[in-house]
PDB file of C-alpha atoms and ligand atoms in Angstrom:
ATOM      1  CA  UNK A   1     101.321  93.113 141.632  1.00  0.00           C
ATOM      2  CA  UNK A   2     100.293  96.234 143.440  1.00  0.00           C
ATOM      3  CA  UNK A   3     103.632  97.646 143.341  1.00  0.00           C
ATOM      4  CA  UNK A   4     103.491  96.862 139.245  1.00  0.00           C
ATOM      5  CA  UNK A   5     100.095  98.484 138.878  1.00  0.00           C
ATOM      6  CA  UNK A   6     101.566 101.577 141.072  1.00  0.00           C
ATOM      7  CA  UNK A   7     104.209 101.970 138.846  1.00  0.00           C
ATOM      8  CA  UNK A   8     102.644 102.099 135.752  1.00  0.00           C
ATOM      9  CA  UNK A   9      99.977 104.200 137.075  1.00  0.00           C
ATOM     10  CA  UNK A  10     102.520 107.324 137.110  1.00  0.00           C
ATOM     11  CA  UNK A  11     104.568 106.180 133.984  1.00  0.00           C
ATOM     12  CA  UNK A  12     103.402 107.670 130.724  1.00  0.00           C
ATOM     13  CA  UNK A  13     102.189 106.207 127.499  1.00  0.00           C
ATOM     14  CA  UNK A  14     105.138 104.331 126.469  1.00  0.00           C
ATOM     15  CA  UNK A  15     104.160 104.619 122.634  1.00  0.00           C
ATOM     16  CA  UNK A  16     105.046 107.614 120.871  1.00  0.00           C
ATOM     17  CA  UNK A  17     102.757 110.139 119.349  1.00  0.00           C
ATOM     18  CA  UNK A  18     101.240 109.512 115.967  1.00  0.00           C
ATOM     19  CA  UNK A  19     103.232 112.267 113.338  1.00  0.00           C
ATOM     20  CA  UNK A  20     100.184 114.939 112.508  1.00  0.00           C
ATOM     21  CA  UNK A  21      98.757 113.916 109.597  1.00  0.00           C
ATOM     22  CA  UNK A  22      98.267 116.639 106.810  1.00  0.00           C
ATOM     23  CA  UNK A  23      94.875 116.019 106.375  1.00  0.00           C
ATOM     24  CA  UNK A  24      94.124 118.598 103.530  1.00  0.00           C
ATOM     25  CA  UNK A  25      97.361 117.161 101.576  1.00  0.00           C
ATOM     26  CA  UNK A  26      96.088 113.779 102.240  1.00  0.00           C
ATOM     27  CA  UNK A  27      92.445 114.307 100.888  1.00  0.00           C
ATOM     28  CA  UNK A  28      93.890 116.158  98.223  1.00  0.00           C
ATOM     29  CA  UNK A  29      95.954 113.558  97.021  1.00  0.00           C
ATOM     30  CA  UNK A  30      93.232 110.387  97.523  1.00  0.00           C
ATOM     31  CA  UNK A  31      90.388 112.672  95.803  1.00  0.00           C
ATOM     32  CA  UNK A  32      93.158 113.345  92.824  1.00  0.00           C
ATOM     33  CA  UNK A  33      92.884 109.439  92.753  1.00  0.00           C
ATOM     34  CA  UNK A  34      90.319 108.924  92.745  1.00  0.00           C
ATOM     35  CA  UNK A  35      89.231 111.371  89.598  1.00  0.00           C
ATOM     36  CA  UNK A  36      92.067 109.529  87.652  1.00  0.00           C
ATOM     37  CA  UNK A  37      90.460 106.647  88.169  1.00  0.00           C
ATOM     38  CA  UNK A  38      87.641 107.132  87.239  1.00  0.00           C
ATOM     39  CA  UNK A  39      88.343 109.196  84.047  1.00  0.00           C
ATOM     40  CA  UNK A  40      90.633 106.442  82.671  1.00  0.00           C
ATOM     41  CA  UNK A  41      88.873 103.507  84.197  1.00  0.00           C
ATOM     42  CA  UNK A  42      85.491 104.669  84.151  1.00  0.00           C
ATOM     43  CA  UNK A  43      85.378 103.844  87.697  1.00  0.00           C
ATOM     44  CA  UNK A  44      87.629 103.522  90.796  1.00  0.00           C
ATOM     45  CA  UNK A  45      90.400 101.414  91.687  1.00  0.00           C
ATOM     46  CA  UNK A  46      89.419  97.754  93.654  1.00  0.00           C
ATOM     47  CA  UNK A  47      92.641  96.763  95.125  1.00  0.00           C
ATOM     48  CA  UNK A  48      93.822  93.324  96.372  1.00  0.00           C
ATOM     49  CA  UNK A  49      96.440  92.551  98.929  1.00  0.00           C
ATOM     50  CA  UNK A  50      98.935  89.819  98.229  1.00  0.00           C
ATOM     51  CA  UNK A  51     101.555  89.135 101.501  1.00  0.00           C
ATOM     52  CA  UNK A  52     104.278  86.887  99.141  1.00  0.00           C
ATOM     53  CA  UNK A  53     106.376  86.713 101.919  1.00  0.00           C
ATOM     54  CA  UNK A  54     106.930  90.228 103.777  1.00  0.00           C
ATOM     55  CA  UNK A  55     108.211  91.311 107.335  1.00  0.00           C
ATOM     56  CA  UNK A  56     104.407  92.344 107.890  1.00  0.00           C
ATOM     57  CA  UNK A  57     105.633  95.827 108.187  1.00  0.00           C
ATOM     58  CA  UNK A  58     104.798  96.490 104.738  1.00  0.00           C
ATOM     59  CA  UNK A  59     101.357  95.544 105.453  1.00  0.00           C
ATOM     60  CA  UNK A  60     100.685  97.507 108.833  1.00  0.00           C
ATOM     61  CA  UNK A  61     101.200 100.476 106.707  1.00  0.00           C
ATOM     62  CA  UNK A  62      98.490  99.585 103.419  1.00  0.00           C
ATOM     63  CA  UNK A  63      96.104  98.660 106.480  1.00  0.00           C
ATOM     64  CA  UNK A  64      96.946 102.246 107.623  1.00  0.00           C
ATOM     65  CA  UNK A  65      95.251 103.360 104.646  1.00  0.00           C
ATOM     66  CA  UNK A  66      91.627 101.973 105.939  1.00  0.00           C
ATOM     67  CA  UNK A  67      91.952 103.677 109.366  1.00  0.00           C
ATOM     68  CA  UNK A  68      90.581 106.578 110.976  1.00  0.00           C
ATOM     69  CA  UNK A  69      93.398 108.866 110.060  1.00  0.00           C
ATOM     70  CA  UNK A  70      93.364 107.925 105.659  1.00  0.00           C
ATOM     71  CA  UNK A  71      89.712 105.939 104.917  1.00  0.00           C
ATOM     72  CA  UNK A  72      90.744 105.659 101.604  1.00  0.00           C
ATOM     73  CA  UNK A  73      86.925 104.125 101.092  1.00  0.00           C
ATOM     74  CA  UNK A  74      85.819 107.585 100.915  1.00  0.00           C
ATOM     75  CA  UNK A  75      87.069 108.341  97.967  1.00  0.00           C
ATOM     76  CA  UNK A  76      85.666 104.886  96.456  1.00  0.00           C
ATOM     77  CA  UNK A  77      89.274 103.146  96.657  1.00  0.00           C
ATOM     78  CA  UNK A  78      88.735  99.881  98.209  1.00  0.00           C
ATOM     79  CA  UNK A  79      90.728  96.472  99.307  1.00  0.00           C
ATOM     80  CA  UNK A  80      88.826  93.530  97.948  1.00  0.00           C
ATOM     81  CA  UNK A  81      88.707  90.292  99.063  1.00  0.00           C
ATOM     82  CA  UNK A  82      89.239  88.081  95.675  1.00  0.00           C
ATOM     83  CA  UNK A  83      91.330  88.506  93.193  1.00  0.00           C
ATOM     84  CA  UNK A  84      88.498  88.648  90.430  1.00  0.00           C
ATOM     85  CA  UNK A  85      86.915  91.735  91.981  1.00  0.00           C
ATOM     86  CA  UNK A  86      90.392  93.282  91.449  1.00  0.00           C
ATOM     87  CA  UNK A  87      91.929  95.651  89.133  1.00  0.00           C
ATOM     88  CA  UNK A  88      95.177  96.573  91.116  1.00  0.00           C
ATOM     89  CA  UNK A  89      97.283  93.794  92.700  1.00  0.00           C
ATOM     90  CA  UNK A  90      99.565  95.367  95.987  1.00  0.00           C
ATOM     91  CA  UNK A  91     102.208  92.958  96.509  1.00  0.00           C
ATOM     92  CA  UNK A  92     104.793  93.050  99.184  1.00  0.00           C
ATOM     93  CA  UNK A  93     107.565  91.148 100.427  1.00  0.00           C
ATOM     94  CA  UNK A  94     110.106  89.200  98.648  1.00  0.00           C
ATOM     95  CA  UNK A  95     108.147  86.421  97.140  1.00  0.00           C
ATOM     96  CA  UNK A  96     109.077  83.074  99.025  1.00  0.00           C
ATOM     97  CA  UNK A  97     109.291  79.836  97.729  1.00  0.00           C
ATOM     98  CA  UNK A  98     105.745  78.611  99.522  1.00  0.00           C
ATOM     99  CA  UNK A  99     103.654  81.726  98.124  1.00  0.00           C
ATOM    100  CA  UNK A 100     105.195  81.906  95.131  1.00  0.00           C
ATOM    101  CA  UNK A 101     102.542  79.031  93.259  1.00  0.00           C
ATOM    102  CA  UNK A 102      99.411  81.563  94.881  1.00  0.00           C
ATOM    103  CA  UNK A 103     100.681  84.496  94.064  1.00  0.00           C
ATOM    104  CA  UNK A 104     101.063  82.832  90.292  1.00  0.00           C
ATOM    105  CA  UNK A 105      97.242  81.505  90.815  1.00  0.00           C
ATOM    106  CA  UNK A 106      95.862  85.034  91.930  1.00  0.00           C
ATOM    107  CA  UNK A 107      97.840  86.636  89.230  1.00  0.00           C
ATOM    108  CA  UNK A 108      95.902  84.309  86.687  1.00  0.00           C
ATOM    109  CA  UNK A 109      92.872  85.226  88.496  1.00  0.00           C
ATOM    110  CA  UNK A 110      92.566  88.452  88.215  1.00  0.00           C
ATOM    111  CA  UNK A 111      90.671  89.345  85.359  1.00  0.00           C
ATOM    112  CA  UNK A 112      92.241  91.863  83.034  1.00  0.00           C
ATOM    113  CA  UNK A 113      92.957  94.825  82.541  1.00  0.00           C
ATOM    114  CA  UNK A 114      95.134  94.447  85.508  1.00  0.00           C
ATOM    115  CA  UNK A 115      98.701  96.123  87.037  1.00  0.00           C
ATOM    116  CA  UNK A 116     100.962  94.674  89.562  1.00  0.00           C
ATOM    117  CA  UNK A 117     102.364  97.394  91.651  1.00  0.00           C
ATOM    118  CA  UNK A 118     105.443  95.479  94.307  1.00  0.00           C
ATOM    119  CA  UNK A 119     105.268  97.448  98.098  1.00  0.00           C
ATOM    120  CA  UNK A 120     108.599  97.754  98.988  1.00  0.00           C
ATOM    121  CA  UNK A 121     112.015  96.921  98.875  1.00  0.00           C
ATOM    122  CA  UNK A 122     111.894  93.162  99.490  1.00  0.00           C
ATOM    123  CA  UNK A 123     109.113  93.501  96.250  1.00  0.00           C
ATOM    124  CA  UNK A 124     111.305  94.776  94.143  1.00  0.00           C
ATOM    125  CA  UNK A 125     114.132  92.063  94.667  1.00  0.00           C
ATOM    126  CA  UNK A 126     114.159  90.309  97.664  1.00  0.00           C
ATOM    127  CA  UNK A 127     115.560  92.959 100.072  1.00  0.00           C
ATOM    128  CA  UNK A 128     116.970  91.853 103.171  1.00  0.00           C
ATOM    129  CA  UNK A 129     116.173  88.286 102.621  1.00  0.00           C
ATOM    130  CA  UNK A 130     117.698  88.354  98.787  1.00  0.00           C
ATOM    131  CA  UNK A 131     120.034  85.012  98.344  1.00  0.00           C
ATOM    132  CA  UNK A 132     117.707  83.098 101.316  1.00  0.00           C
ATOM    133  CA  UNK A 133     116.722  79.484  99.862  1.00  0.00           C
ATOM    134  CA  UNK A 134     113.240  80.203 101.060  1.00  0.00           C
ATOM    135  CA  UNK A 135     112.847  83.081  98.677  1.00  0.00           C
ATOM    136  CA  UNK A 136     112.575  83.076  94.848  1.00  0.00           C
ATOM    137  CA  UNK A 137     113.018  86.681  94.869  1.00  0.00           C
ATOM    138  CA  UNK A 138     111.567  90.035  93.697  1.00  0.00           C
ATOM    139  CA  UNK A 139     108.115  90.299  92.700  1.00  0.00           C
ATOM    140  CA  UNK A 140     109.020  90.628  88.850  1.00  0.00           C
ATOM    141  CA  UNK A 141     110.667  86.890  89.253  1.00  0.00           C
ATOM    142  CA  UNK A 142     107.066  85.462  89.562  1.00  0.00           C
ATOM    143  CA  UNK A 143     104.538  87.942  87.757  1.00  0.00           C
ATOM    144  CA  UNK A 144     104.825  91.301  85.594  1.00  0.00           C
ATOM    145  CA  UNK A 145     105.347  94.107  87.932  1.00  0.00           C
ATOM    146  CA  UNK A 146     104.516  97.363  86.882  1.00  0.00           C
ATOM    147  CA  UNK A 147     105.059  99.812  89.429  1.00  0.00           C
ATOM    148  CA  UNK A 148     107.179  99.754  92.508  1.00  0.00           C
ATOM    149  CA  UNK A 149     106.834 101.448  95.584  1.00  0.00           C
ATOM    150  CA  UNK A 150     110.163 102.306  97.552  1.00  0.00           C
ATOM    151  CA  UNK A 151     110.362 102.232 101.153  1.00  0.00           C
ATOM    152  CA  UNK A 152     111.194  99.783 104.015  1.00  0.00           C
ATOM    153  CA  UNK A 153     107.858 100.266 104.375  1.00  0.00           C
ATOM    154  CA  UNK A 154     106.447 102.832 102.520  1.00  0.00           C
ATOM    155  CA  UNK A 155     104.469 105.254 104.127  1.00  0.00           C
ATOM    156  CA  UNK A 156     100.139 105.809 103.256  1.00  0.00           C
ATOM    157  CA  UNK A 157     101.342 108.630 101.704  1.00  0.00           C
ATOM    158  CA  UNK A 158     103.706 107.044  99.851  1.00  0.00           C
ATOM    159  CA  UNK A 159     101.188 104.184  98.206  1.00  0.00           C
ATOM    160  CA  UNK A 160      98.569 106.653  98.024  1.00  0.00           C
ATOM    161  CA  UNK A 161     101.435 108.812  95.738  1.00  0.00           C
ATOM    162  CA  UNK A 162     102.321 105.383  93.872  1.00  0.00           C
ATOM    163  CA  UNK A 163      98.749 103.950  92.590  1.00  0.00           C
ATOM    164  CA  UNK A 164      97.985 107.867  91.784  1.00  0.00           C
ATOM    165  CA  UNK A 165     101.310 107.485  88.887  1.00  0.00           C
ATOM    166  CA  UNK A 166      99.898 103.995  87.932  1.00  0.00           C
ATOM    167  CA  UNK A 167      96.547 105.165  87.152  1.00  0.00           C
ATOM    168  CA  UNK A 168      98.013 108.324  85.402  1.00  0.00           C
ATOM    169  CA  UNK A 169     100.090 105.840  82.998  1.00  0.00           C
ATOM    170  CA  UNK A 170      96.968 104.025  82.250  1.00  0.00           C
ATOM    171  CA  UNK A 171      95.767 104.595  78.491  1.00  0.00           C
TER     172      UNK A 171
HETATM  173  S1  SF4 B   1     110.389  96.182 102.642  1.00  0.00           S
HETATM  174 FE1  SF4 B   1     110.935  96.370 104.806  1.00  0.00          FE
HETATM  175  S2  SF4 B   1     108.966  96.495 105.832  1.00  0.00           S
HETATM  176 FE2  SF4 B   1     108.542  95.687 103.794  1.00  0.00          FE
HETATM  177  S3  SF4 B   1     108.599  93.458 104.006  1.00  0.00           S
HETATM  178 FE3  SF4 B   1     110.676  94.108 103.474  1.00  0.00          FE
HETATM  179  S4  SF4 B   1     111.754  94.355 105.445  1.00  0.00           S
HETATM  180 FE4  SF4 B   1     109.529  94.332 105.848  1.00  0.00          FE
END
């Protein structure tokens, strides 16, 4: 035990360092979001989370975009915890055969107007786990998608860039 505690004593982090985050970019990009939003909404964007099924991967990074580093909240974007508070739907993975009746039920929840966007590439038609018996598929096999977000996962950035074109299409 000693001899364990010795060791890692002298051996460095092993995690590597967070990439520097362009903070000015960043702000830039959530505050044009947040404008959009609001013009063509009249207010800003409540978001829910739907997990139909994913690696989890895709979801470490959309929590990335509460943290220290984005706090999307400051610009007035926020994850909600029921559907029917919810304007945007985020749904990632490929949608499996067990979630694919709740992701149904929260679609027919959410009150409309409403816009599906599908994180990833398992959202957009099964990825990786395409063919499986467990999975039904893409997102667009269970519920209207209208935006997808490429990436295995995408990064903050990347979402941040994605629900900014949604709410631009918005009428
Ligand atoms: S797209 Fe990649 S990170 Fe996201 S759920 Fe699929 S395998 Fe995981």
């Amino acid at each position: 035990m000693r001899k364990l505690l010795f060791r890692n004593f002298f051996r460095g982090p092993l995690t590597e360092p967070a990439p520097p985050a362009d903070e000015a970019a960043l702000a830039e990009l959530a505050a044009q979001l947040e404008r959009a939003a609001r013009q063509r909404l009249g207010r800003t964007l409540s978001i829910r989370e739907v997990d139909a099924g994913s690696c989890n991967a895709c979801e470490l990074e959309i929590h990335a975009l509460n943290n220290v580093v984005y706090d999307l909240e400051r610009f007035g974007l926020r994850f909600v915890a029921s559907p029917r508070h919810a304007d945007v739907l985020l749904v990632t993975g490929p949608v499996t055969q067990n979630m694919r009746m709740a992701l149904e039920r929260t679609y027919a929840a959410t009150p409309a107007p409403k816009w599906v966007v599908a994180v990833g590439e398992c959202a957009r038609d099964g990825g990786l786990f395409a063919g499986s018996a467990a999975c039904v598929g893409g997102v667009s096999a269970v519920v209207p998608v209208d935006l997808h977000i490429p990436g295995c996962p995408p990064s903050p950035t990347a979402l941040l860039r994605g629900l900014l074109a949604l709410v631009e299409t918005v009428k």
